Amino acid sequence: MATEATEEKKDAPEPEPGRVDKYFGMTENQTNWKREVLAGTTTFLAMAYILAVNPGILSFGLSAAGVDAPNPGAVFTATALASALGCLVMGLWARYPIATAPGMGLNAFFAFTVVLTLGIPWQTALTGTLVSGVLFFILAVTGARESIINAIPAQLKLAVGAGIGLFIAFIGLKGGGIVVGSEATLVTIGDFTSGTVLLTVFGLVATAVFMVLGWKGGVFYGMLATLVLGVLTGVIDFELAEGFTPNLDSFGAAFTGFEDAFTVHMIAVILTMLFVDFFDTAGTLFAVAGQAGLVKDGKLPRAGRALATDSIATSAGAVLGTSTTTAYIESTAGVSVGGRTGLTAVTTGFWFIVSLVAFPVFGLVANNPAVTAPALIVVGVLMAKALGEIEWAKLEYAIPAFLIVAAMPLTYSISNGIALGLVFFPIMMAAKGRWREVHPIAWVLMLASIGYFLFLTE
């Protein structure tokens, strides 16, 4: 009887996945809601610094330079809301474990090039951001942007993923003080007697050990251990948790600058925002999706939705009062924990909403790069595995791929690396006699990249 009962139990059909499971495809992607929530929380902790850094650049940075600047509390609010909206749309509509927030580099371009150097009011700069977001959306929904991304050869996509890995590892090393600037050699080793550096090293060792032991939440636990040690040793000061008073003073400011939005300077600004965000987003989407094993046959399923999400978040962010919102490479931190579906991004978006009322708590992480630096470094290691899949023996692939990988960290720009690879790939293929294998769009991208270097870079 017991044997028959056991056999009946074995033959019993597997329970049907619930509605949430079906919608996000958790069973299909071999994950569960606990892992997805942990992944989304990890991604948030890895990118929470933007809540402090963005107001520092768009408000305090401009104020210190003596020009009119938005209220820091308004920038903080816009940053949190734009990030939350982008994450929710990405998770619920595109269903990818990819988070969005105002992009680093693009916020510096907005503040120090557009407003400070060109003398364009920050309200007009927001108008330019809004216009670029609308143009992005048109490209995304018409399929043009997806076609462009799919025209990029697989070898370059692998290089983009590895290059971004090195780039964010460099950000982590720099943020943790392990790598510092040097007039003689550009960069050098940091001060290992510094509490911040020692805390970063501890976090790196702890995170690496957790990862080697196979802990699914290794990155998350590493950040928690680093945060606890930092507080206990006094390296992390509770005063750093003080945030900004949320307000909506900048809401709608983007609608006041249309009169001056189409001058020669502003057209160049809009095109630059369009170009930089295009390649940053494309590179990030493929890198994160590739890390999660979601890229199929070299293509990104539902790429149009993912790209449109970036456009929606950028447009909404401009209306709220912040610079271009884009997909964040820190999403790989959540993927490394096991995030595979849109529920990861939804969780990240939830935490951005919570940050509006609980930012003092998250400020301990946001204002202490030593806590997030180890995660970025370890994630860089994970992403660098794409280097092994590049066909280095074929120089027509190896040369543009190497330039992409090297240029991203060395020029501190994802876009520069991608553009350099897009210039060299068609040329190398033509030199090899394989020009017929180059997609026509790739030739157009080569010309656009040359124009980018000639006219849109300083």
Short mmCIF file of C-alpha atoms in Angstrom, two decimals:
data_model
loop_
_atom_site.label_atom_id
_atom_site.label_comp_id
_atom_site.label_asym_id
_atom_site.label_seq_id
_atom_site.Cartn_x
_atom_site.Cartn_y
_atom_site.Cartn_z
CA MET A 1 0.00 0.00 0.00
CA ALA A 2 2.79 2.38 0.90
CA THR A 3 4.53 1.60 -2.40
CA GLU A 4 1.33 2.30 -4.36
CA ALA A 5 0.83 5.61 -2.54
CA THR A 6 4.41 6.59 -3.31
CA GLU A 7 3.99 5.74 -6.99
CA GLU A 8 0.74 7.73 -7.14
CA LYS A 9 2.54 10.69 -5.57
CA LYS A 10 5.34 10.44 -8.15
CA ASP A 11 2.82 10.33 -11.00
CA ALA A 12 0.87 13.31 -9.68
CA PRO A 13 1.10 16.30 -12.02
CA GLU A 14 3.24 19.28 -11.03
CA PRO A 15 1.17 22.14 -9.58
CA GLU A 16 0.34 24.87 -12.08
CA PRO A 17 2.36 28.07 -11.63
CA GLY A 18 0.39 30.99 -10.22
CA ARG A 19 -0.57 34.07 -12.20
CA VAL A 20 2.42 36.10 -11.03
CA ASP A 21 4.75 33.20 -11.81
CA LYS A 22 3.26 32.83 -15.31
CA TYR A 23 3.34 36.54 -16.08
CA PHE A 24 6.98 37.00 -15.15
CA GLY A 25 8.04 33.52 -16.28
CA MET A 26 9.74 32.61 -13.00
CA THR A 27 9.41 28.83 -13.36
CA GLU A 28 10.49 29.08 -16.99
CA ASN A 29 13.62 30.98 -15.93
CA GLN A 30 14.27 28.68 -12.97
CA THR A 31 13.81 31.30 -10.29
CA ASN A 32 11.31 32.17 -7.56
CA TRP A 33 9.85 35.28 -5.98
CA LYS A 34 12.21 35.22 -2.96
CA ARG A 35 15.26 35.20 -5.22
CA GLU A 36 13.78 37.92 -7.42
CA VAL A 37 13.06 40.18 -4.43
CA LEU A 38 16.57 39.62 -3.09
CA ALA A 39 17.98 40.42 -6.54
CA GLY A 40 15.94 43.61 -6.85
CA THR A 41 17.04 44.72 -3.39
CA THR A 42 20.67 44.01 -4.27
CA THR A 43 20.39 46.03 -7.48
CA PHE A 44 18.91 48.94 -5.54
CA LEU A 45 21.68 48.90 -2.96
CA ALA A 46 24.29 48.81 -5.73
CA MET A 47 22.84 51.86 -7.49
CA ALA A 48 21.39 53.80 -4.54
CA TYR A 49 24.35 56.16 -4.72
CA ILE A 50 22.59 57.96 -7.60
CA LEU A 51 20.11 59.37 -5.07
CA ALA A 52 22.93 61.38 -3.52
CA VAL A 53 25.26 61.84 -6.48
CA ASN A 54 22.68 63.19 -8.93
CA PRO A 55 21.62 66.11 -6.71
CA GLY A 56 25.29 66.72 -5.99
CA ILE A 57 26.02 67.20 -9.69
CA LEU A 58 22.83 68.86 -10.94
CA SER A 59 22.32 71.13 -7.93
CA PHE A 60 25.34 71.55 -5.63
CA GLY A 61 27.84 71.28 -8.48
CA LEU A 62 26.20 74.08 -10.45
CA SER A 63 25.58 76.23 -7.37
CA ALA A 64 29.24 75.99 -6.41
CA ALA A 65 30.14 77.23 -9.92
CA GLY A 66 27.96 80.29 -9.37
CA VAL A 67 25.14 79.55 -11.81
CA ASP A 68 21.42 79.07 -11.33
CA ALA A 69 20.65 75.50 -10.28
CA PRO A 70 17.59 73.44 -9.33
CA ASN A 71 16.75 72.75 -5.70
CA PRO A 72 18.66 69.67 -4.42
CA GLY A 73 15.55 68.24 -2.78
CA ALA A 74 13.70 68.57 -6.09
CA VAL A 75 16.50 66.76 -7.94
CA PHE A 76 16.48 64.01 -5.31
CA THR A 77 12.71 63.61 -5.69
CA ALA A 78 12.92 63.59 -9.49
CA THR A 79 15.74 61.04 -9.34
CA ALA A 80 13.77 58.69 -7.09
CA LEU A 81 10.51 58.98 -9.03
CA ALA A 82 12.07 58.71 -12.50
CA SER A 83 14.07 55.67 -11.39
CA ALA A 84 11.00 54.03 -9.85
CA LEU A 85 8.87 54.65 -12.93
CA GLY A 86 11.52 53.28 -15.29
CA CYS A 87 12.04 50.17 -13.15
CA LEU A 88 8.30 49.48 -12.90
CA VAL A 89 7.75 49.86 -16.65
CA MET A 90 10.82 47.73 -17.39
CA GLY A 91 9.64 45.01 -15.00
CA LEU A 92 5.92 44.98 -15.75
CA TRP A 93 6.01 45.65 -19.51
CA ALA A 94 9.41 44.60 -20.89
CA ARG A 95 9.77 42.00 -18.08
CA TYR A 96 13.55 42.28 -17.76
CA PRO A 97 15.59 42.34 -14.50
CA ILE A 98 17.08 45.68 -15.54
CA ALA A 99 16.81 48.84 -13.45
CA THR A 100 16.87 52.42 -14.70
CA ALA A 101 18.01 55.72 -13.17
CA PRO A 102 19.53 59.04 -14.29
CA GLY A 103 22.74 58.11 -16.05
CA MET A 104 26.18 58.92 -14.72
CA GLY A 105 28.14 60.83 -17.35
CA LEU A 106 24.94 62.15 -18.88
CA ASN A 107 24.24 64.12 -15.70
CA ALA A 108 27.77 65.54 -15.81
CA PHE A 109 27.28 66.44 -19.49
CA PHE A 110 23.99 68.14 -18.58
CA ALA A 111 25.50 70.19 -15.76
CA PHE A 112 29.06 71.00 -16.74
CA THR A 113 28.87 71.09 -20.55
CA VAL A 114 25.33 72.22 -21.34
CA VAL A 115 24.61 74.54 -18.40
CA LEU A 116 28.04 75.66 -17.21
CA THR A 117 30.09 75.77 -20.44
CA LEU A 118 27.41 76.60 -23.02
CA GLY A 119 25.50 78.85 -20.63
CA ILE A 120 22.15 77.20 -21.35
CA PRO A 121 19.63 77.50 -18.46
CA TRP A 122 18.96 74.23 -16.67
CA GLN A 123 15.27 74.53 -17.58
CA THR A 124 16.16 74.57 -21.30
CA ALA A 125 18.56 71.69 -20.77
CA LEU A 126 15.66 69.71 -19.33
CA THR A 127 13.65 70.58 -22.45
CA GLY A 128 16.46 69.12 -24.56
CA THR A 129 16.37 65.97 -22.43
CA LEU A 130 12.62 65.72 -22.98
CA VAL A 131 12.99 66.10 -26.76
CA SER A 132 15.71 63.44 -26.88
CA GLY A 133 13.45 61.09 -24.91
CA VAL A 134 10.59 61.59 -27.34
CA LEU A 135 12.91 60.92 -30.29
CA PHE A 136 14.08 57.75 -28.53
CA PHE A 137 10.50 56.60 -28.14
CA ILE A 138 9.76 57.12 -31.84
CA LEU A 139 12.82 55.08 -32.82
CA ALA A 140 11.88 52.35 -30.35
CA VAL A 141 8.22 51.90 -31.31
CA THR A 142 8.95 51.98 -35.05
CA GLY A 143 11.45 49.17 -34.65
CA ALA A 144 14.29 51.24 -36.09
CA ARG A 145 16.28 51.21 -32.88
CA GLU A 146 15.84 47.46 -32.42
CA SER A 147 17.03 46.89 -36.00
CA ILE A 148 20.11 48.99 -35.37
CA ILE A 149 21.02 47.03 -32.24
CA ASN A 150 20.44 43.67 -33.93
CA ALA A 151 22.75 44.81 -36.76
CA ILE A 152 25.67 44.99 -34.32
CA PRO A 153 27.62 41.72 -34.77
CA ALA A 154 27.74 39.17 -31.94
CA GLN A 155 31.51 39.57 -31.50
CA LEU A 156 31.11 43.26 -30.74
CA LYS A 157 28.24 42.55 -28.35
CA LEU A 158 30.51 40.19 -26.41
CA ALA A 159 33.18 42.88 -26.31
CA VAL A 160 30.65 45.45 -25.11
CA GLY A 161 29.65 43.20 -22.21
CA ALA A 162 33.25 42.54 -21.19
CA GLY A 163 34.22 46.19 -21.63
CA ILE A 164 31.37 47.35 -19.42
CA GLY A 165 32.51 44.81 -16.85
CA LEU A 166 35.99 46.34 -16.78
CA PHE A 167 34.46 49.81 -16.72
CA ILE A 168 32.29 49.20 -13.67
CA ALA A 169 35.13 47.33 -11.93
CA PHE A 170 37.23 50.46 -12.47
CA ILE A 171 34.40 52.57 -11.02
CA GLY A 172 34.39 50.30 -7.98
CA LEU A 173 38.17 50.42 -7.56
CA LYS A 174 38.09 54.20 -7.88
CA GLY A 175 35.09 54.67 -5.59
CA GLY A 176 36.64 52.48 -2.91
CA GLY A 177 39.93 54.38 -3.05
CA ILE A 178 41.98 51.40 -4.24
CA VAL A 179 42.78 53.30 -7.46
CA VAL A 180 43.41 57.05 -7.30
CA GLY A 181 44.50 59.77 -9.70
CA SER A 182 48.15 60.57 -10.37
CA GLU A 183 49.74 63.44 -12.30
CA ALA A 184 52.69 61.23 -13.27
CA THR A 185 50.90 58.03 -14.32
CA LEU A 186 47.22 59.13 -14.56
CA VAL A 187 46.25 56.46 -12.01
CA THR A 188 48.03 54.73 -9.16
CA ILE A 189 47.37 52.63 -6.05
CA GLY A 190 45.48 54.21 -3.15
CA ASP A 191 46.37 54.69 0.50
CA PHE A 192 45.98 51.33 2.23
CA THR A 193 46.13 52.96 5.65
CA SER A 194 42.83 54.72 4.88
CA GLY A 195 39.75 53.38 6.64
CA THR A 196 37.71 53.62 3.42
CA VAL A 197 40.24 51.59 1.44
CA LEU A 198 40.54 48.96 4.17
CA LEU A 199 36.74 48.68 4.37
CA THR A 200 36.57 48.28 0.59
CA VAL A 201 39.20 45.53 0.70
CA PHE A 202 37.29 43.76 3.48
CA GLY A 203 34.10 43.96 1.45
CA LEU A 204 35.85 42.62 -1.63
CA VAL A 205 37.31 39.67 0.26
CA ALA A 206 34.00 38.90 1.99
CA THR A 207 32.00 39.15 -1.23
CA ALA A 208 34.51 37.03 -3.14
CA VAL A 209 34.46 34.34 -0.44
CA PHE A 210 30.66 34.24 -0.44
CA MET A 211 30.67 33.94 -4.24
CA VAL A 212 33.29 31.18 -4.27
CA LEU A 213 31.26 29.28 -1.68
CA GLY A 214 28.34 29.46 -4.12
CA TRP A 215 26.03 31.60 -2.01
CA LYS A 216 23.26 32.93 -4.24
CA GLY A 217 23.14 36.18 -2.30
CA GLY A 218 26.91 36.52 -2.07
CA VAL A 219 26.99 40.08 -3.42
CA PHE A 220 24.13 41.17 -1.18
CA TYR A 221 25.63 39.57 1.93
CA GLY A 222 28.99 41.09 1.13
CA MET A 223 27.47 44.57 1.10
CA LEU A 224 25.64 43.90 4.38
CA ALA A 225 28.84 42.68 6.04
CA THR A 226 30.72 45.72 4.80
CA LEU A 227 28.01 48.10 6.00
CA VAL A 228 27.92 46.51 9.48
CA LEU A 229 31.70 46.59 9.86
CA GLY A 230 31.83 50.18 8.62
CA VAL A 231 29.29 51.28 11.25
CA LEU A 232 30.97 49.32 14.06
CA THR A 233 34.43 50.73 13.29
CA GLY A 234 33.21 54.28 12.79
CA VAL A 235 34.35 54.46 9.18
CA ILE A 236 30.72 55.03 8.23
CA ASP A 237 29.25 58.03 10.04
CA PHE A 238 25.50 58.06 10.71
CA GLU A 239 25.47 61.77 9.84
CA LEU A 240 26.07 60.79 6.23
CA ALA A 241 22.58 59.27 6.20
CA GLU A 242 20.95 62.69 6.27
CA GLY A 243 19.08 63.15 3.00
CA PHE A 244 17.24 65.94 1.25
CA THR A 245 13.73 67.16 1.91
CA PRO A 246 11.64 65.81 -1.00
CA ASN A 247 9.79 68.41 -3.10
CA LEU A 248 8.52 68.90 -6.65
CA ASP A 249 9.87 72.40 -7.32
CA SER A 250 11.37 71.32 -10.67
CA PHE A 251 8.26 69.55 -11.93
CA GLY A 252 7.25 70.90 -15.35
CA ALA A 253 10.33 73.10 -15.75
CA ALA A 254 11.10 71.26 -19.00
CA PHE A 255 8.00 72.82 -20.59
CA THR A 256 9.32 76.36 -20.07
CA GLY A 257 12.38 76.13 -22.33
CA PHE A 258 10.94 75.31 -25.76
CA GLU A 259 11.61 78.82 -27.12
CA ASP A 260 15.37 78.22 -26.93
CA ALA A 261 15.35 74.46 -27.44
CA PHE A 262 16.16 74.42 -31.16
CA THR A 263 19.20 76.66 -31.46
CA VAL A 264 22.36 75.25 -33.07
CA HIS A 265 23.85 74.53 -29.65
CA MET A 266 20.69 72.83 -28.39
CA ILE A 267 20.33 70.68 -31.51
CA ALA A 268 23.89 69.47 -30.91
CA VAL A 269 23.04 68.88 -27.26
CA ILE A 270 19.92 66.86 -28.13
CA LEU A 271 21.83 64.76 -30.68
CA THR A 272 24.58 64.12 -28.14
CA MET A 273 22.06 63.01 -25.52
CA LEU A 274 20.40 60.80 -28.13
CA PHE A 275 23.67 59.23 -29.26
CA VAL A 276 25.17 58.66 -25.81
CA ASP A 277 21.99 57.26 -24.29
CA PHE A 278 21.42 55.08 -27.36
CA PHE A 279 24.70 53.22 -27.00
CA ASP A 280 24.80 53.26 -23.21
CA THR A 281 21.35 51.68 -23.10
CA ALA A 282 22.02 49.23 -25.92
CA GLY A 283 25.29 48.11 -24.37
CA THR A 284 23.79 47.80 -20.91
CA LEU A 285 20.71 45.89 -22.08
CA PHE A 286 22.81 43.30 -23.90
CA ALA A 287 25.36 43.04 -21.11
CA VAL A 288 22.80 42.49 -18.35
CA ALA A 289 20.54 40.26 -20.44
CA GLY A 290 23.57 38.26 -21.57
CA GLN A 291 24.71 37.83 -17.97
CA ALA A 292 21.22 36.54 -17.14
CA GLY A 293 21.20 34.18 -20.14
CA LEU A 294 18.26 35.99 -21.75
CA VAL A 295 19.86 36.76 -25.13
CA LYS A 296 18.58 34.27 -27.74
CA ASP A 297 20.58 33.63 -30.93
CA GLY A 298 22.45 36.89 -30.48
CA LYS A 299 19.22 38.88 -30.25
CA LEU A 300 17.31 40.41 -27.38
CA PRO A 301 13.66 39.27 -27.12
CA ARG A 302 11.26 42.16 -26.52
CA ALA A 303 14.09 44.57 -27.26
CA GLY A 304 11.61 47.14 -28.54
CA ARG A 305 9.82 47.24 -25.19
CA ALA A 306 13.08 47.47 -23.24
CA LEU A 307 14.28 50.33 -25.41
CA ALA A 308 10.93 52.12 -25.26
CA THR A 309 11.06 51.86 -21.48
CA ASP A 310 14.30 53.81 -21.48
CA SER A 311 12.65 56.46 -23.65
CA ILE A 312 9.61 56.72 -21.38
CA ALA A 313 11.78 57.02 -18.28
CA THR A 314 13.94 59.71 -19.92
CA SER A 315 10.90 61.78 -20.93
CA ALA A 316 9.24 61.40 -17.54
CA GLY A 317 12.49 62.18 -15.75
CA ALA A 318 12.89 65.41 -17.72
CA VAL A 319 9.36 66.48 -16.77
CA LEU A 320 10.07 65.66 -13.13
CA GLY A 321 13.35 67.56 -13.21
CA THR A 322 16.36 65.32 -13.85
CA SER A 323 18.77 64.49 -16.65
CA THR A 324 18.58 61.48 -19.01
CA THR A 325 17.38 58.25 -17.39
CA THR A 326 18.97 55.08 -18.72
CA ALA A 327 19.40 51.36 -18.04
CA TYR A 328 21.90 50.75 -15.25
CA ILE A 329 24.80 48.34 -15.48
CA GLU A 330 24.51 47.85 -11.71
CA SER A 331 21.56 45.62 -12.61
CA THR A 332 24.18 42.90 -13.03
CA ALA A 333 24.54 42.90 -9.24
CA GLY A 334 20.96 41.66 -8.98
CA VAL A 335 21.45 39.20 -11.83
CA SER A 336 24.47 37.75 -10.02
CA VAL A 337 22.18 37.05 -7.05
CA GLY A 338 19.81 35.15 -9.34
CA GLY A 339 17.44 37.77 -10.74
CA ARG A 340 16.03 36.67 -14.10
CA THR A 341 12.63 38.30 -14.55
CA GLY A 342 10.85 41.63 -14.41
CA LEU A 343 9.99 41.06 -10.76
CA THR A 344 13.60 42.02 -9.99
CA ALA A 345 13.12 45.43 -11.61
CA VAL A 346 9.74 45.89 -9.93
CA THR A 347 11.38 45.29 -6.55
CA THR A 348 14.08 47.84 -7.34
CA GLY A 349 11.42 50.35 -8.32
CA PHE A 350 9.62 49.73 -5.04
CA TRP A 351 12.77 50.57 -3.08
CA PHE A 352 13.19 53.81 -5.01
CA ILE A 353 9.69 54.80 -3.90
CA VAL A 354 10.48 53.83 -0.31
CA SER A 355 13.64 55.95 -0.46
CA LEU A 356 11.48 59.08 -0.62
CA VAL A 357 10.49 58.57 3.02
CA ALA A 358 13.37 56.43 4.27
CA PHE A 359 16.36 57.94 2.55
CA PRO A 360 18.33 58.53 5.78
CA VAL A 361 18.60 54.75 6.13
CA PHE A 362 19.66 54.17 2.53
CA GLY A 363 21.94 57.19 2.70
CA LEU A 364 24.40 55.06 4.65
CA VAL A 365 24.89 53.06 1.47
CA ALA A 366 24.37 55.87 -1.03
CA ASN A 367 27.03 58.09 0.54
CA ASN A 368 29.58 55.33 1.16
CA PRO A 369 31.14 53.92 -2.02
CA ALA A 370 33.16 51.49 0.10
CA VAL A 371 29.92 49.52 0.58
CA THR A 372 29.00 49.23 -3.11
CA ALA A 373 32.54 49.17 -4.56
CA PRO A 374 33.17 45.46 -3.77
CA ALA A 375 29.92 44.51 -5.54
CA LEU A 376 30.90 46.44 -8.66
CA ILE A 377 34.36 44.85 -8.74
CA VAL A 378 33.02 41.30 -8.37
CA VAL A 379 30.33 41.91 -10.99
CA GLY A 380 33.11 43.14 -13.32
CA VAL A 381 34.81 39.79 -12.85
CA LEU A 382 31.62 37.95 -13.77
CA MET A 383 31.09 40.03 -16.91
CA ALA A 384 34.68 39.63 -18.06
CA LYS A 385 33.99 35.97 -18.88
CA ALA A 386 32.63 37.18 -22.24
CA LEU A 387 36.25 37.75 -23.26
CA GLY A 388 36.68 34.00 -23.58
CA GLU A 389 33.96 33.80 -26.24
CA ILE A 390 35.57 36.35 -28.59
CA GLU A 391 37.40 34.86 -31.58
CA TRP A 392 40.77 36.46 -30.86
CA ALA A 393 42.49 34.47 -33.60
CA LYS A 394 40.49 36.42 -36.21
CA LEU A 395 41.93 39.93 -36.20
CA GLU A 396 38.93 41.37 -38.03
CA TYR A 397 37.03 40.63 -34.80
CA ALA A 398 39.87 40.93 -32.31
CA ILE A 399 40.97 44.49 -33.16
CA PRO A 400 37.58 46.24 -32.85
CA ALA A 401 36.71 44.05 -29.85
CA PHE A 402 39.93 44.96 -28.05
CA LEU A 403 39.42 48.66 -28.74
CA ILE A 404 35.94 48.47 -27.23
CA VAL A 405 37.17 46.66 -24.13
CA ALA A 406 40.16 48.95 -23.61
CA ALA A 407 38.49 52.28 -24.41
CA MET A 408 35.56 51.98 -21.99
CA PRO A 409 37.55 52.08 -18.73
CA LEU A 410 40.42 54.16 -20.14
CA THR A 411 38.15 56.93 -21.49
CA TYR A 412 35.60 56.48 -18.68
CA SER A 413 32.83 56.12 -21.23
CA ILE A 414 30.76 53.21 -22.50
CA SER A 415 29.77 55.21 -25.57
CA ASN A 416 33.36 55.99 -26.60
CA GLY A 417 34.26 52.30 -26.52
CA ILE A 418 31.25 51.22 -28.57
CA ALA A 419 31.74 54.00 -31.12
CA LEU A 420 35.41 53.10 -31.57
CA GLY A 421 34.52 49.47 -32.23
CA LEU A 422 31.81 50.48 -34.71
CA VAL A 423 34.36 52.51 -36.66
CA PHE A 424 36.93 49.73 -36.91
CA PHE A 425 34.69 46.69 -37.48
CA PRO A 426 33.54 47.46 -41.06
CA ILE A 427 37.04 48.60 -42.02
CA MET A 428 38.63 45.39 -40.72
CA MET A 429 35.99 43.22 -42.41
CA ALA A 430 36.53 45.05 -45.71
CA ALA A 431 40.30 44.63 -45.41
CA LYS A 432 39.75 40.91 -44.92
CA GLY A 433 37.57 40.78 -48.02
CA ARG A 434 34.40 40.09 -46.03
CA TRP A 435 32.66 43.41 -46.65
CA ARG A 436 29.54 41.65 -47.97
CA GLU A 437 28.99 40.19 -44.50
CA VAL A 438 28.73 43.65 -42.95
CA HIS A 439 25.13 44.75 -42.40
CA PRO A 440 24.30 48.01 -44.25
CA ILE A 441 23.29 49.58 -40.94
CA ALA A 442 26.79 48.85 -39.62
CA TRP A 443 28.25 51.13 -42.31
CA VAL A 444 25.82 53.87 -41.30
CA LEU A 445 26.82 53.39 -37.67
CA MET A 446 30.47 53.69 -38.67
CA LEU A 447 29.83 57.08 -40.29
CA ALA A 448 27.73 58.20 -37.31
CA SER A 449 30.51 57.14 -34.94
CA ILE A 450 33.10 59.09 -36.93
CA GLY A 451 30.82 62.13 -36.72
CA TYR A 452 30.50 61.56 -32.98
CA PHE A 453 34.28 61.70 -32.49
CA LEU A 454 34.71 64.71 -34.80
CA PHE A 455 31.87 66.91 -33.58
CA LEU A 456 30.37 65.67 -30.31
CA THR A 457 33.35 64.90 -28.12
CA GLU A 458 35.59 67.38 -26.41
#
